[in-house]
CSV table of C-alpha atoms and ligand atoms in Angstrom, one decimal:
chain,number,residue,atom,x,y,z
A,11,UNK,CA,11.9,47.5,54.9
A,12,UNK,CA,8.3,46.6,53.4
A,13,UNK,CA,8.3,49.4,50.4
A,14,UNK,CA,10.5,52.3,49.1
A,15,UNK,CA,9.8,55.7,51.3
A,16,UNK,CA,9.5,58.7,49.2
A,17,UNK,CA,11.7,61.1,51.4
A,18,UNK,CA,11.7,64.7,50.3
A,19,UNK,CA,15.6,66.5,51.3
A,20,UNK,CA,14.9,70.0,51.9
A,21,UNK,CA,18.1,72.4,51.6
A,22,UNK,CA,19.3,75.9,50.3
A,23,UNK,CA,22.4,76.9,51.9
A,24,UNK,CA,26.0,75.8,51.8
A,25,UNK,CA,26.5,73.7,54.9
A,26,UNK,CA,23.5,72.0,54.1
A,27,UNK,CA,24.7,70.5,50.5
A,28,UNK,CA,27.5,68.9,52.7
A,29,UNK,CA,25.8,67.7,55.7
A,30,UNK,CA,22.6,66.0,52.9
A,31,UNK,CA,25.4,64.6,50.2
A,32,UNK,CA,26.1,61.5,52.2
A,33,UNK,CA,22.8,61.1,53.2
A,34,UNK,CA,21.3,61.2,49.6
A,35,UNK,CA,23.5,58.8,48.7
A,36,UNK,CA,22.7,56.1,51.1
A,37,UNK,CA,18.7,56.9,49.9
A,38,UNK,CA,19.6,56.4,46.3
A,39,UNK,CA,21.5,53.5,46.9
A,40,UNK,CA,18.4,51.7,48.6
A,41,UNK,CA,16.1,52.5,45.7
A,42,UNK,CA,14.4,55.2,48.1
A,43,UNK,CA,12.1,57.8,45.8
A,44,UNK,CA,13.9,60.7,47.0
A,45,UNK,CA,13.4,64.1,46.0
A,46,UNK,CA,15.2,67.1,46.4
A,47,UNK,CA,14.2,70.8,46.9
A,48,UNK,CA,16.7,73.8,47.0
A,49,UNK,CA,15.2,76.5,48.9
A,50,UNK,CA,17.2,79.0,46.6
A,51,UNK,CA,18.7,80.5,50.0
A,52,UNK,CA,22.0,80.5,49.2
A,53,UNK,CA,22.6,80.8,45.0
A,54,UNK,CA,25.7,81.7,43.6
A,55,UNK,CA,27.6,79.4,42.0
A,56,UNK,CA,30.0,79.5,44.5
A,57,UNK,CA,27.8,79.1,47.1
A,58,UNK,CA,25.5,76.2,45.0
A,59,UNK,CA,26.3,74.9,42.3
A,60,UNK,CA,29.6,73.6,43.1
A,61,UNK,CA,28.6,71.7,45.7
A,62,UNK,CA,26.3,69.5,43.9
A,63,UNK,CA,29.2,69.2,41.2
A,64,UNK,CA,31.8,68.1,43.5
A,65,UNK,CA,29.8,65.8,46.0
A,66,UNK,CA,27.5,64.2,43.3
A,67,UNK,CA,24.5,65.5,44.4
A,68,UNK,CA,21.3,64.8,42.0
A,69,UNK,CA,20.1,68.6,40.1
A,70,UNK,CA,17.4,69.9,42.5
A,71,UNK,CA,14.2,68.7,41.8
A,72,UNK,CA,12.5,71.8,42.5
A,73,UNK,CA,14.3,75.3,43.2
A,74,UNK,CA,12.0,78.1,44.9
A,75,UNK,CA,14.7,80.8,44.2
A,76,UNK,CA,13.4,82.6,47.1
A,77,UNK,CA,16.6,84.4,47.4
A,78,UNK,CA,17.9,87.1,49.7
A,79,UNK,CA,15.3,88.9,52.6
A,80,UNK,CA,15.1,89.7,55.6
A,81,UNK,CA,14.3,86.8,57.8
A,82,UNK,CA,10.5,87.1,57.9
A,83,UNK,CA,10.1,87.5,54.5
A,84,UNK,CA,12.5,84.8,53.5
A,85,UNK,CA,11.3,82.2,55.9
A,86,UNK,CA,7.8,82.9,54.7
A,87,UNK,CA,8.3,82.7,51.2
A,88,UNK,CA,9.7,79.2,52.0
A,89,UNK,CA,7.2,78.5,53.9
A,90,UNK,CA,4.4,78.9,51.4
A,91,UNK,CA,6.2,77.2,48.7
A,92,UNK,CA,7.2,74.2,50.6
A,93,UNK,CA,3.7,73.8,51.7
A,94,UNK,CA,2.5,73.5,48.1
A,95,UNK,CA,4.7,71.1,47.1
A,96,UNK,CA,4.6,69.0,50.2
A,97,UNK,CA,0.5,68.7,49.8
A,98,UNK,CA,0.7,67.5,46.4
A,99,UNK,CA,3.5,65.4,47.0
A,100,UNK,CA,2.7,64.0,50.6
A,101,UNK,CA,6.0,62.4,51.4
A,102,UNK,CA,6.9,59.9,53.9
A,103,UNK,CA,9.8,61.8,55.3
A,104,UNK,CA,11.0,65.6,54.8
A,105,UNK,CA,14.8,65.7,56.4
A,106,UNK,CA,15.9,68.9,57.3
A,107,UNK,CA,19.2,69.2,58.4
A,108,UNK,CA,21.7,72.2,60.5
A,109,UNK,CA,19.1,75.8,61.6
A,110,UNK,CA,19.2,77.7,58.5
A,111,UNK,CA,16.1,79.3,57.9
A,112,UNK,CA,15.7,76.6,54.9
A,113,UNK,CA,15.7,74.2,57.9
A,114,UNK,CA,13.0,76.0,59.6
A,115,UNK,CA,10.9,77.0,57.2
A,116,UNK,CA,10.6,72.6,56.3
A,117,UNK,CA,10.0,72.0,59.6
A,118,UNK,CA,7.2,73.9,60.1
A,119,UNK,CA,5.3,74.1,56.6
A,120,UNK,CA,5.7,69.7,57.3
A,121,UNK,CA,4.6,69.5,60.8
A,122,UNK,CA,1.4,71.7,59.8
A,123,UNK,CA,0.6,68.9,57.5
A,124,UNK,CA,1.4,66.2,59.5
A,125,UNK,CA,3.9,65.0,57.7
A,126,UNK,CA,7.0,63.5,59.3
A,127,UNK,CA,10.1,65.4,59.7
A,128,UNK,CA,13.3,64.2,60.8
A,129,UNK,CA,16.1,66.6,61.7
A,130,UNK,CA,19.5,65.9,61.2
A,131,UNK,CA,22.0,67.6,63.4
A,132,UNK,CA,19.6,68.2,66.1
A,133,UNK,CA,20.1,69.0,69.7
A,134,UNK,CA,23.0,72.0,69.2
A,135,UNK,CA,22.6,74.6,71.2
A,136,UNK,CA,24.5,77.7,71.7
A,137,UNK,CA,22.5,79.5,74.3
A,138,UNK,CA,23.1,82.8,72.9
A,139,UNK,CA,19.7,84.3,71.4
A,140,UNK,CA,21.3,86.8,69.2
A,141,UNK,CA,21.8,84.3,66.6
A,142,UNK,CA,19.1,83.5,64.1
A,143,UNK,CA,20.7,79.6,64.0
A,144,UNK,CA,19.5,79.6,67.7
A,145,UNK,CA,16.1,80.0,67.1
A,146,UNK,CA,15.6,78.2,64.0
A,147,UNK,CA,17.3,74.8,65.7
A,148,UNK,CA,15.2,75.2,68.8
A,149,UNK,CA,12.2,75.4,66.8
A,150,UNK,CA,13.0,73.4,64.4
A,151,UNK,CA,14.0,70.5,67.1
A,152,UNK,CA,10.4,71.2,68.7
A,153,UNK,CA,8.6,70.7,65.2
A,154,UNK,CA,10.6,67.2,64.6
A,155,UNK,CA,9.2,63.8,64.7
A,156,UNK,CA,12.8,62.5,64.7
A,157,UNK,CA,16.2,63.7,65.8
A,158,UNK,CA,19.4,63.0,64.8
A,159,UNK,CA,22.3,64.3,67.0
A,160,UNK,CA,25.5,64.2,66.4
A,161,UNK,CA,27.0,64.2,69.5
A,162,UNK,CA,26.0,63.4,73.1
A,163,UNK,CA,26.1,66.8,74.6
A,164,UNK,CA,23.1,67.6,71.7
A,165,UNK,CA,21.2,64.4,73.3
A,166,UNK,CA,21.3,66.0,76.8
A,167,UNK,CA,20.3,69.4,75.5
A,168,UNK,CA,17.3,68.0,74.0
A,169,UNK,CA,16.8,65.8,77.3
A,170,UNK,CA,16.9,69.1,79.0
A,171,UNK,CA,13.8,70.7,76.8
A,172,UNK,CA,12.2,67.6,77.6
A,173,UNK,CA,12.5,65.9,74.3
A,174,UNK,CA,13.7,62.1,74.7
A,175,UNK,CA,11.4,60.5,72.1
A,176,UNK,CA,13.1,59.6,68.6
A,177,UNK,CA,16.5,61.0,69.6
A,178,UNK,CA,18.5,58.5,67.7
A,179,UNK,CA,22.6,59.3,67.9
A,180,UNK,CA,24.1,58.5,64.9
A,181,UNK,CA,27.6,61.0,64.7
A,182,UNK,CA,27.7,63.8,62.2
A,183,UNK,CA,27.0,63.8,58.1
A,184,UNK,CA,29.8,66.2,58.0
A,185,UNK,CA,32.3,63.5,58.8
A,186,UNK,CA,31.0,60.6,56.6
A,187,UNK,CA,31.0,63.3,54.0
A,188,UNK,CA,35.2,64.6,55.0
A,189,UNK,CA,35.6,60.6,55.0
A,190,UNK,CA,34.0,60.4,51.7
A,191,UNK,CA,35.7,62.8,49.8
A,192,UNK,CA,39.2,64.0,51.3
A,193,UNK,CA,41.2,61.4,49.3
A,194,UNK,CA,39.3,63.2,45.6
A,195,UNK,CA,40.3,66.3,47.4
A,196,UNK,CA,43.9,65.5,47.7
A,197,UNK,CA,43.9,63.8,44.4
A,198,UNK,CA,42.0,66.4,42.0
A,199,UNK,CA,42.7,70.1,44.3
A,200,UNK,CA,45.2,72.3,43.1
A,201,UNK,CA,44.4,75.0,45.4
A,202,UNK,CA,48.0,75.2,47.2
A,203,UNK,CA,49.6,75.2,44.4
A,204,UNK,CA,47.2,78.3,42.6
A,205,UNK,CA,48.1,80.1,46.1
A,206,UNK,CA,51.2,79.4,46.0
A,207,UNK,CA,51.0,78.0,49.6
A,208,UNK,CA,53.6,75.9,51.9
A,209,UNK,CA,51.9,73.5,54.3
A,210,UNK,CA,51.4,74.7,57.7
A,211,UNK,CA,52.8,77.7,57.2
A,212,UNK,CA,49.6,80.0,56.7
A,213,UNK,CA,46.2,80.7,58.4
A,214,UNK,CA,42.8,80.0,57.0
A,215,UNK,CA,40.2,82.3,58.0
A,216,UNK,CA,36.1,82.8,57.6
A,217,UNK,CA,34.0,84.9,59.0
A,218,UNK,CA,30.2,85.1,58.3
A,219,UNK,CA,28.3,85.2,62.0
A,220,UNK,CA,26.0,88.6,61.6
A,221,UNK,CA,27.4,89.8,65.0
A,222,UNK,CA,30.7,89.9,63.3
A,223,UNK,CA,30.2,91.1,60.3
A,224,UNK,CA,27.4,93.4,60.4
A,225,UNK,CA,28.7,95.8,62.7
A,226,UNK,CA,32.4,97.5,61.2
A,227,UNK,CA,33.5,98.7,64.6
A,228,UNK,CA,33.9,94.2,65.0
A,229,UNK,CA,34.6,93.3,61.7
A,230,UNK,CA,37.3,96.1,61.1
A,231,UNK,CA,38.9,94.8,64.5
A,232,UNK,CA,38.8,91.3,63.3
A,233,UNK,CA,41.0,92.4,60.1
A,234,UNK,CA,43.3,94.6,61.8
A,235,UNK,CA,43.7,91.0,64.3
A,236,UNK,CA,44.5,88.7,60.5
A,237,UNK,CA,46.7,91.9,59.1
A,238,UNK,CA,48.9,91.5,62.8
A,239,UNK,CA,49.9,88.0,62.3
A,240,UNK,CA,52.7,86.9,61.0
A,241,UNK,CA,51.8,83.8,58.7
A,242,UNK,CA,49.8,84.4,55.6
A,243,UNK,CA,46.1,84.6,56.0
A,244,UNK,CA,43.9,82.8,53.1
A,245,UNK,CA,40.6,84.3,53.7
A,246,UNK,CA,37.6,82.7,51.7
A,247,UNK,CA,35.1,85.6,52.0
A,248,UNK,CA,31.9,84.5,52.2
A,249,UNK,CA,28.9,86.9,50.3
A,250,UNK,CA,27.7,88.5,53.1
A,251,UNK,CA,31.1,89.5,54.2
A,252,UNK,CA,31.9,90.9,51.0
A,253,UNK,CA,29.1,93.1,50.9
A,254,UNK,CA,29.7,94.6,54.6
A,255,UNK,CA,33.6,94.9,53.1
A,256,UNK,CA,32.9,96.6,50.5
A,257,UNK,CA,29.6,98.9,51.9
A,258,UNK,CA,33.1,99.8,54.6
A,259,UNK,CA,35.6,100.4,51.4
A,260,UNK,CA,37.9,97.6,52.3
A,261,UNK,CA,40.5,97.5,49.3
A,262,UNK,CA,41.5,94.0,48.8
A,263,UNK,CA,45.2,95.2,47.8
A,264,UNK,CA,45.5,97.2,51.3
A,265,UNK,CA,44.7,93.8,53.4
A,266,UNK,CA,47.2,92.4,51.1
A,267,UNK,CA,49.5,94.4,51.8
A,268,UNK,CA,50.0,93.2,55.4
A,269,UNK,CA,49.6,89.2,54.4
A,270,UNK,CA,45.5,88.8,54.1
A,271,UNK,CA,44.6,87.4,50.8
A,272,UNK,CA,40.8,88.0,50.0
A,273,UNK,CA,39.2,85.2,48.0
A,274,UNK,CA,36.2,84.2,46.7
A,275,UNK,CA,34.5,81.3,48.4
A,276,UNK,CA,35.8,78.1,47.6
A,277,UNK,CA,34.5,75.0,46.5
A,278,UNK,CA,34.4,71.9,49.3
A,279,UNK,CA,37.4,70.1,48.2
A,280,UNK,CA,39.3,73.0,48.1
A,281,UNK,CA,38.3,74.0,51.4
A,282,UNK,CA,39.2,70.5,52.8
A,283,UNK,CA,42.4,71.0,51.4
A,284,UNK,CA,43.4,74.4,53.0
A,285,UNK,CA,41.3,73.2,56.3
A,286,UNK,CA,43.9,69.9,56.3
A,287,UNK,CA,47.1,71.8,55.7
A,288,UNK,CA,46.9,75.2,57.1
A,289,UNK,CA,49.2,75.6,60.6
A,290,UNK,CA,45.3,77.0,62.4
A,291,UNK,CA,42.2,77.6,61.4
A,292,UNK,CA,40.4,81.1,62.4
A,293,UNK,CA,36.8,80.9,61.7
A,294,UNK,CA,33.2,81.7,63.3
A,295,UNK,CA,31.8,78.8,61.0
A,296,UNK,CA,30.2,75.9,62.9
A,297,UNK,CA,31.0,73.5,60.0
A,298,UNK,CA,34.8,74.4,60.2
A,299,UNK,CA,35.3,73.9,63.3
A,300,UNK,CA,34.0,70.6,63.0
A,301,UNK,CA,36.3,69.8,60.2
A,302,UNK,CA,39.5,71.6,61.6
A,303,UNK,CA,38.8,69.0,64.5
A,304,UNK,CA,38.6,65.9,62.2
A,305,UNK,CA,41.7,67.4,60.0
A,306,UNK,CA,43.9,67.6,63.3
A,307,UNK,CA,43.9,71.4,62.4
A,308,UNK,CA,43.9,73.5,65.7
A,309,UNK,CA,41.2,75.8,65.4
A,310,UNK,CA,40.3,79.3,66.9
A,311,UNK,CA,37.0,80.3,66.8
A,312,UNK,CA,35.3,83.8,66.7
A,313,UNK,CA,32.9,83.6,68.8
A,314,UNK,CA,31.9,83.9,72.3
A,315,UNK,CA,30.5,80.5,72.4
A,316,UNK,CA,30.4,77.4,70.7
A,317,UNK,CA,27.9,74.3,70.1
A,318,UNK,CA,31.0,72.0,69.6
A,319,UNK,CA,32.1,72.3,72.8
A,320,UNK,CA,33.8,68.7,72.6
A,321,UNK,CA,36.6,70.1,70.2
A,322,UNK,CA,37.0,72.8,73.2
A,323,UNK,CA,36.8,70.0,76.1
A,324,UNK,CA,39.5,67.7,74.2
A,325,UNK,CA,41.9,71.0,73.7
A,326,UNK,CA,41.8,71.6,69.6
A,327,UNK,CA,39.6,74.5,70.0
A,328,UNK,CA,40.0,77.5,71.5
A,329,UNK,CA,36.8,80.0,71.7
A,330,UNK,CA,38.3,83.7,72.1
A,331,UNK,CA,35.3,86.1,70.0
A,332,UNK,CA,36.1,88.8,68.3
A,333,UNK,CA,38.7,90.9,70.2
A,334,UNK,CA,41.3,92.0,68.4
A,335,UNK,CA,44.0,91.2,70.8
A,336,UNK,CA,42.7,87.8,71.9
A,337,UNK,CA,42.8,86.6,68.3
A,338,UNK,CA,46.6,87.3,67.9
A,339,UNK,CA,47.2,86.4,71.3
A,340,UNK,CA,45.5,82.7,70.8
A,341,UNK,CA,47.4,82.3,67.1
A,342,UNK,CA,50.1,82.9,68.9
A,343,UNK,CA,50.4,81.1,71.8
A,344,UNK,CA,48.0,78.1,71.4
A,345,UNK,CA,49.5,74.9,70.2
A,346,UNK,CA,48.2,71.1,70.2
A,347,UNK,CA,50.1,68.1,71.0
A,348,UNK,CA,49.1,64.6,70.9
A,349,UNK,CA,45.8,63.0,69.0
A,350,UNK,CA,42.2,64.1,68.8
A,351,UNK,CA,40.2,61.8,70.7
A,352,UNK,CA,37.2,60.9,67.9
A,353,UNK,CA,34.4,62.8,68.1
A,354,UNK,CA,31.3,63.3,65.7
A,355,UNK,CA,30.4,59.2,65.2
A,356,UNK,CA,32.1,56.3,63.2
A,357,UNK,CA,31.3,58.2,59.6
A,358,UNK,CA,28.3,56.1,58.8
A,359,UNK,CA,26.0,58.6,60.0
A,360,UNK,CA,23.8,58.6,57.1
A,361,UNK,CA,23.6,55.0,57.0
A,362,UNK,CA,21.9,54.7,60.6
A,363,UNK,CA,19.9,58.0,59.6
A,364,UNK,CA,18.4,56.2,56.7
A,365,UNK,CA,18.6,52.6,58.9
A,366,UNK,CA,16.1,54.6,61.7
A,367,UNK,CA,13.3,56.1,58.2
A,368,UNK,CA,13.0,52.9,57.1
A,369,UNK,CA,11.9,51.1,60.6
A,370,UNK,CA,10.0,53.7,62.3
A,371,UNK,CA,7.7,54.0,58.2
A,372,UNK,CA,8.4,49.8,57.0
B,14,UD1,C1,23.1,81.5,56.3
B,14,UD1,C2,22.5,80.9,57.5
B,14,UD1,C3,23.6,80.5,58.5
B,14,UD1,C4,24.7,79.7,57.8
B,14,UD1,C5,25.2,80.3,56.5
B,14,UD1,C6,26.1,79.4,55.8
B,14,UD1,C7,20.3,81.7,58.2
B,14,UD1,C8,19.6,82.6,59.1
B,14,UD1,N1,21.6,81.8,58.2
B,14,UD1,O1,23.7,82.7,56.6
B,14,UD1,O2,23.1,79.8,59.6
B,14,UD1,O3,25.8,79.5,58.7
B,14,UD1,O4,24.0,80.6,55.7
B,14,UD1,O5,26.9,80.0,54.9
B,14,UD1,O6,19.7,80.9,57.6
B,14,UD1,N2,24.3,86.2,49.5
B,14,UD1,C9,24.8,86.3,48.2
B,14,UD1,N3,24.8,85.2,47.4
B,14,UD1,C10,24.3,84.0,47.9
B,14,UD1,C11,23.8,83.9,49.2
B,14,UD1,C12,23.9,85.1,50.0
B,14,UD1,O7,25.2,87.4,47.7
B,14,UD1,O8,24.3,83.0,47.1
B,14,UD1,C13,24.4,87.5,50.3
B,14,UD1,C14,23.2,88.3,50.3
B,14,UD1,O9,23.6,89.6,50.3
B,14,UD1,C15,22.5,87.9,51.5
B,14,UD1,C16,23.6,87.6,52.5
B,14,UD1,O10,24.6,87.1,51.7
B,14,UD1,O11,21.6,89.0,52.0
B,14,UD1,C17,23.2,86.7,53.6
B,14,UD1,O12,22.7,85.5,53.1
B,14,UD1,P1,21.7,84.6,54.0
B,14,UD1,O13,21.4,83.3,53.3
B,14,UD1,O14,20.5,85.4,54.4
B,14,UD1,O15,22.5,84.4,55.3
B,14,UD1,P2,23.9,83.8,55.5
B,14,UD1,O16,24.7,84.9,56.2
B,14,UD1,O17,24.5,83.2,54.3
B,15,UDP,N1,33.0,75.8,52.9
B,15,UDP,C1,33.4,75.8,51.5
B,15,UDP,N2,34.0,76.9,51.0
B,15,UDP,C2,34.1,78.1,51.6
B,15,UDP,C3,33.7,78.1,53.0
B,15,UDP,C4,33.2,77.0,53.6
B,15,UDP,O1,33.3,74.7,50.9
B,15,UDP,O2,34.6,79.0,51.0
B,15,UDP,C5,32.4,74.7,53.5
B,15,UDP,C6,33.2,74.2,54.7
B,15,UDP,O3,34.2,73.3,54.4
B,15,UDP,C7,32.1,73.5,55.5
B,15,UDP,C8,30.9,74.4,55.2
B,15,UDP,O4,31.2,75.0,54.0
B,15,UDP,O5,31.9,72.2,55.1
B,15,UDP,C9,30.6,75.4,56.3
B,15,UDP,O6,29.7,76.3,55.8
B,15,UDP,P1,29.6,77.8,56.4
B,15,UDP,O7,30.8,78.2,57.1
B,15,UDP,O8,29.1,78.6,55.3
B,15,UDP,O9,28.3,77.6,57.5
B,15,UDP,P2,28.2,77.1,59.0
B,15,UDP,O10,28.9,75.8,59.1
B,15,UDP,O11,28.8,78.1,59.9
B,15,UDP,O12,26.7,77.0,59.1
């Protein structure tokens, strides 16, 4: 490397503070000037703050605080602030990472100035255009001067668009980061014993997908699935679920009543903690399924599709949507012998990520 890159991270929402953390920390350590901007997307404490607490991440060093919109008026506001900051600044790099609308509103407000964006978890691809995630990584992979996969099937989608130029694949953030941090989270999470939990004997559930949540004919059928299952359900509930809950007059003490315990959202050790010891996972959450995989957690996913279909092909991941009695069937039934093969990389991820910045600028 001939000179320290100045590499802006762009990120707002809670994946993304997970999937950046190990990369930020392989910039620092090689005396990168790296800068970090927090779109505001995502800004509750719980959704925010913690993160950057428990992984270590450097204080933001800008915050639009764009907040809530729709998505046209959220991804613009990004948009326009990004683009100031990125012509005063004029970066080497701007790394975007997952297909928020963070992610997408970096990739374009860069690739309008020319400046170079490399994407990190590129290549996913659900084929299902009713989620915004779908556009925003499609886009966002179009925009990008680099691309990061994490897996193979993400180099053959992008292969299959026509992209083959700077697709570098490295493995997933996500697992350098689970690598990175699962032994604090043993050491410093109390969270089983505040639940008063036994290992593998409850269910962990999240649901956030709009096309679960925001119609209540589907989200009402999902609970009545978690209140028909035996096992406990711990149920992290993520903002936009809580609103849709309440806006339907969910009591918390009712879903309690037949074993579904409502909680706030958790904090990422915690979460790696209930992910490693719950019996299965029940989640719509791309980033948990991931993890449920690399935890040796069986996982059932929500939705009628998945990007990770590797955790499907090698059997710890079953895909059954949202009907009701296709979730308690699969809890049921579905059980996993034998080991995951590995998936998602050798955890050094952001180490090759940073390896590829510094050739393709130094
Ligand atoms: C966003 C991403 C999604 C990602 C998810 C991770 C897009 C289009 N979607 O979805 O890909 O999987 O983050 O969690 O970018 N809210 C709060 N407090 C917060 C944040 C949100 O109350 O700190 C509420 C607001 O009512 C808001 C709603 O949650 O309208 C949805 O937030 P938003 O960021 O628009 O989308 P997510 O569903 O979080
Ligand atoms: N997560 C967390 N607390 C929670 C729910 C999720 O720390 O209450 C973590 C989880 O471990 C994973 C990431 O957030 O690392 C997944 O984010 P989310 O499900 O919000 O988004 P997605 O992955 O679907 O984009």
């Amino acid at each position: 490397m001939n000179r320290p890159l100045k590499i802006f991270t762009v990120v707002g929402a809670r994946p993304q503070f997970i999937k950046a953390a190990p990369v930020v920390r392989v910039l620092q350590s090689r005396g990168h000037r790296h800068l970090l901007i927090h779109t505001g997307q995502h800004y509750d404490a719980n959704m925010s703050q913690v993160f950057f607490e428990e992984l270590d991440i450097p204080l933001p060093h800008r915050n639009l605080e764009v907040g809530s919109g729709t998505h046209g008026w959220q991804t613009a506001h990004m948009l326009m602030g990004l683009e100031r900051i990125f012509l005063q600044e004029r970066p080497d790099w701007v790394l975007v990472y997952g297909d928020t609308n963070s992610t997408l509103a970096a990739a374009l407000a860069a690739v309008k100035l020319r400046v170079p964006v490399a994407h990190v978890e590129a290549g996913l691809r659900s084929f299902n255009r009713d989620m915004p995630e779908e556009h925003n990584r499609v886009l966002t992979d179009h925009c990008a001067d680099v691309l990061f996969c994490p897996t193979e099937t993400a180099v053959n989608n992008l292969a299959a668009e026509g992209i083959r130029q700077g697709v570098y694949w490295v493995g997933d953030t996500m697992f350098d980061a689970l690598l990175a941090f699962s032994q604090k989270a043993r050491a410093q999470s109390t969270i089983l014993r505040d639940l008063a939990l036994t290992p593998g004997h409850y269910l962990l559930a999240t649901v956030h997908r709009p096309y679960n949540t925001d119609s209540p004919e589907t989200l009402q059928g999902i609970l009545e699935a978690f209140c028909a299952l035996e096992e406990p359900v711990v149920f992290p509930v993520h903002p936009r679920t809580r609103a849709r809950l309440d806006a339907m007059g969910v009591e918390p003490e009712a879903l309690a009543a037949c074993g579904v315990r409502m909680i706030e959202p958790v904090g990422y050790l915690d979460m790696l903690l209930l992910e490693e010891h719950a019996r299965m996972v029940l989640t719509d959450s791309g980033g948990m399924q991931k993890e449920a995989y690399l935890l040796r957690t069986p996982c059932v996913t929500l939705r009628p599709e998945t990007e990770w279909v590797e955790t499907v092909e090698a059997g710890w991941n079953r895909v059954v949507g949202a009907d009701p009695p296709a979730i308690i069937q699969a809890v049921r039934e579905f059980r996993v012998e034998g080991d995951p093969p590995p998936l998602f990389g050798d955890g050094r991820a952001a180490e090759k990520i940073v390896d590829v910045l510094e050739e393709a600028v130094g």
